[in-house]
Coordinates of C-alpha atoms in Angstrom, one line a residue:
X1206 CA 0.0 0.0 0.0
X1207 CA 1.3 3.4 -0.9
X1208 CA 1.6 5.8 2.0
X1209 CA 2.5 9.4 1.8
X1210 CA 5.1 10.0 4.5
X1211 CA 4.9 13.8 4.4
X1212 CA 1.4 15.1 5.1
X1213 CA 0.4 18.2 3.3
X1214 CA 0.9 21.5 5.0
X1215 CA -2.0 23.9 5.5
X1216 CA -0.8 26.0 2.5
X1217 CA -0.9 23.0 0.3
X1218 CA -4.3 22.1 1.5
X1219 CA -5.5 25.7 0.8
X1220 CA -4.1 25.4 -2.8
X1221 CA -6.2 22.3 -3.3
X1222 CA -9.3 24.0 -1.9
X1223 CA -8.8 26.9 -4.3
X1224 CA -8.9 24.5 -7.2
X1225 CA -11.5 22.2 -5.7
X1226 CA -14.0 24.3 -3.8
X1227 CA -15.7 21.2 -2.2
X1228 CA -12.4 20.5 -0.3
X1229 CA -12.9 20.9 3.5
X1230 CA -9.3 21.2 4.4
X1231 CA -9.8 20.4 8.1
X1232 CA -11.7 17.2 7.2
X1233 CA -9.0 16.2 4.6
X1234 CA -6.2 16.9 7.1
X1235 CA -7.9 14.9 9.8
X1236 CA -8.6 11.9 7.4
X1237 CA -5.0 11.9 6.3
X1238 CA -3.7 11.9 9.9
X1239 CA -6.1 9.0 10.7
X1240 CA -5.1 7.0 7.6
X1241 CA -1.4 7.5 8.3
X1242 CA -1.8 6.4 12.0
X1243 CA -3.8 3.4 10.9
X1244 CA -1.2 2.4 8.3
X1245 CA 1.7 2.8 10.7
X1246 CA -0.2 0.8 13.4
X1247 CA -0.9 -2.0 10.8
X1248 CA 2.8 -2.0 9.7
X1249 CA 4.0 -2.1 13.3
X1250 CA 1.7 -5.0 14.0
X1251 CA 2.9 -6.8 10.9
X1252 CA 6.5 -6.4 12.1
X1253 CA 5.7 -7.5 15.6
X1254 CA 3.8 -10.6 14.4
X1255 CA 6.5 -11.5 11.9
X1256 CA 9.0 -11.8 14.8
X1257 CA 6.6 -14.5 16.1
X1258 CA 6.4 -16.2 12.7
X1259 CA 2.9 -15.0 11.9
X1260 CA 1.2 -12.7 9.5
X1261 CA -1.9 -10.6 10.4
X1262 CA -4.3 -12.7 8.4
X1263 CA -3.1 -16.0 9.8
X1264 CA -3.0 -14.5 13.4
X1265 CA -6.6 -13.4 13.0
X1266 CA -7.8 -16.8 12.0
X1267 CA -6.1 -18.3 15.1
X1268 CA -7.9 -15.7 17.2
X1269 CA -11.2 -16.4 15.6
X1270 CA -10.9 -20.1 16.2
X1271 CA -9.8 -19.5 19.9
X1272 CA -13.0 -17.3 20.3
X1273 CA -15.1 -20.4 19.6
X1274 CA -15.8 -22.5 22.7
X1275 CA -15.2 -25.6 20.6
X1276 CA -12.0 -24.1 19.1
X1277 CA -13.5 -24.9 15.6
X1278 CA -15.5 -23.3 12.9
X1279 CA -16.3 -23.6 9.2
X1280 CA -14.2 -21.9 6.6
X1281 CA -17.2 -19.8 5.4
X1282 CA -18.0 -18.6 8.9
X1283 CA -14.3 -17.7 9.4
X1284 CA -14.3 -15.8 6.1
X1285 CA -17.4 -13.9 7.2
X1286 CA -16.0 -13.0 10.6
X1287 CA -12.7 -11.9 9.1
X1288 CA -14.3 -9.9 6.3
X1289 CA -12.4 -11.8 3.5
X1290 CA -13.5 -13.9 0.6
X1291 CA -13.8 -17.7 0.9
X1292 CA -10.9 -17.9 -1.6
X1293 CA -8.7 -15.7 0.7
X1294 CA -9.7 -17.8 3.7
X1295 CA -8.8 -21.0 1.8
X1296 CA -5.3 -19.6 1.2
X1297 CA -4.9 -18.7 4.9
X1298 CA -6.1 -22.1 6.0
X1299 CA -3.8 -23.8 3.6
X1300 CA -0.8 -22.1 5.1
X1301 CA -2.0 -22.6 8.7
X1302 CA -2.7 -26.3 8.1
X1303 CA 0.7 -26.8 6.4
X1304 CA 2.3 -25.4 9.5
X1305 CA 0.2 -27.6 11.8
X1306 CA -1.6 -24.7 13.4
X1307 CA -5.1 -25.7 12.3
X1308 CA -6.6 -29.0 11.1
X1309 CA -9.4 -29.4 8.6
X1310 CA -11.8 -32.3 8.9
X1311 CA -14.3 -33.4 6.3
X1312 CA -17.7 -34.7 7.3
X1313 CA -18.1 -38.4 6.2
X1314 CA -21.7 -37.9 5.0
X1315 CA -20.9 -34.7 2.9
X1316 CA -17.3 -34.1 2.0
X1317 CA -18.2 -30.6 1.0
X1318 CA -18.7 -29.7 4.7
X1319 CA -15.4 -28.8 6.3
X1320 CA -14.6 -28.0 9.9
X1321 CA -11.4 -26.1 10.9
X1322 CA -10.0 -26.8 14.4
X1323 CA -7.3 -25.0 16.3
X1324 CA -4.5 -27.5 17.0
X1325 CA -2.3 -27.7 20.1
X1326 CA 0.4 -26.1 18.0
X1327 CA -1.9 -23.3 17.0
X1328 CA -2.8 -22.7 20.6
X1329 CA 0.9 -22.7 21.5
X1330 CA 1.5 -20.1 18.8
X1331 CA -1.2 -17.9 20.4
X1332 CA 0.1 -18.5 23.9
X1333 CA 3.5 -17.3 22.7
X1334 CA 2.3 -14.1 20.9
X1335 CA -0.6 -12.9 23.0
X1336 CA 1.1 -11.9 26.3
X1337 CA 3.7 -9.9 24.3
X1338 CA 0.8 -8.4 22.2
X1339 CA -1.1 -7.3 25.3
X1340 CA 2.0 -5.7 26.8
X1341 CA 2.5 -3.7 23.6
X1342 CA -1.1 -2.7 23.4
X1343 CA -0.9 -1.4 27.0
X1344 CA 2.3 0.5 26.2
X1345 CA 0.6 2.0 23.1
X1346 CA -2.5 3.2 25.0
X1347 CA -0.8 4.2 28.2
X1348 CA -1.1 7.9 27.5
X1349 CA -4.9 7.7 27.1
X1350 CA -7.0 7.4 30.2
X1351 CA -10.2 5.4 30.2
X1352 CA -12.5 8.3 29.3
X1353 CA -10.2 9.2 26.4
X1354 CA -10.2 5.6 25.2
X1355 CA -14.0 5.5 25.3
X1356 CA -14.1 8.9 23.4
X1357 CA -11.7 7.6 20.8
X1358 CA -13.9 4.5 20.3
X1359 CA -17.0 6.6 20.0
X1360 CA -15.4 8.9 17.4
X1361 CA -14.0 6.1 15.4
X1362 CA -17.5 4.5 15.4
X1363 CA -19.0 7.7 14.0
X1364 CA -16.4 7.7 11.3
X1365 CA -17.0 4.0 10.5
X1366 CA -20.7 4.9 9.9
X1367 CA -19.6 7.5 7.3
X1368 CA -17.4 5.2 5.3
X1369 CA -20.3 4.7 2.8
X1370 CA -19.4 8.2 1.6
X1371 CA -16.7 6.4 -0.4
X1372 CA -19.0 3.6 -1.7

């Protein structure tokens, strides 16, 4: 993903607004700061997970399986919960299964029905990464008190509702 490292100055934003009168420079500046922060957080998470031998997509699949009381789910349910296509989920599961972190089982009566289960090795991978992850999340959020965290979540929820503006 392309990321602009140098955010535009107020003068540059004013130039755009002169040419494009619909430009709300405050809104544009705020969006760019948010996008940059989200990109940097995602890249930092990728770097962190890579040190644990994981990628974000694979890590999320392990977490989704751990959320299930039975530690198992169907590929289509996992795809829906992860917000990816079934084809993408199949690729993620292929790698996780190859590494022994999940196991796919086919129903005897209908081989089209597949169940994915978190293996002991998958649980061990989560057990290795999650304590370090939670320490880092705490360090990331240490400067925000509880009311600020709640306010940030509320504000981000408002923005999420507005994402249809780009649809």
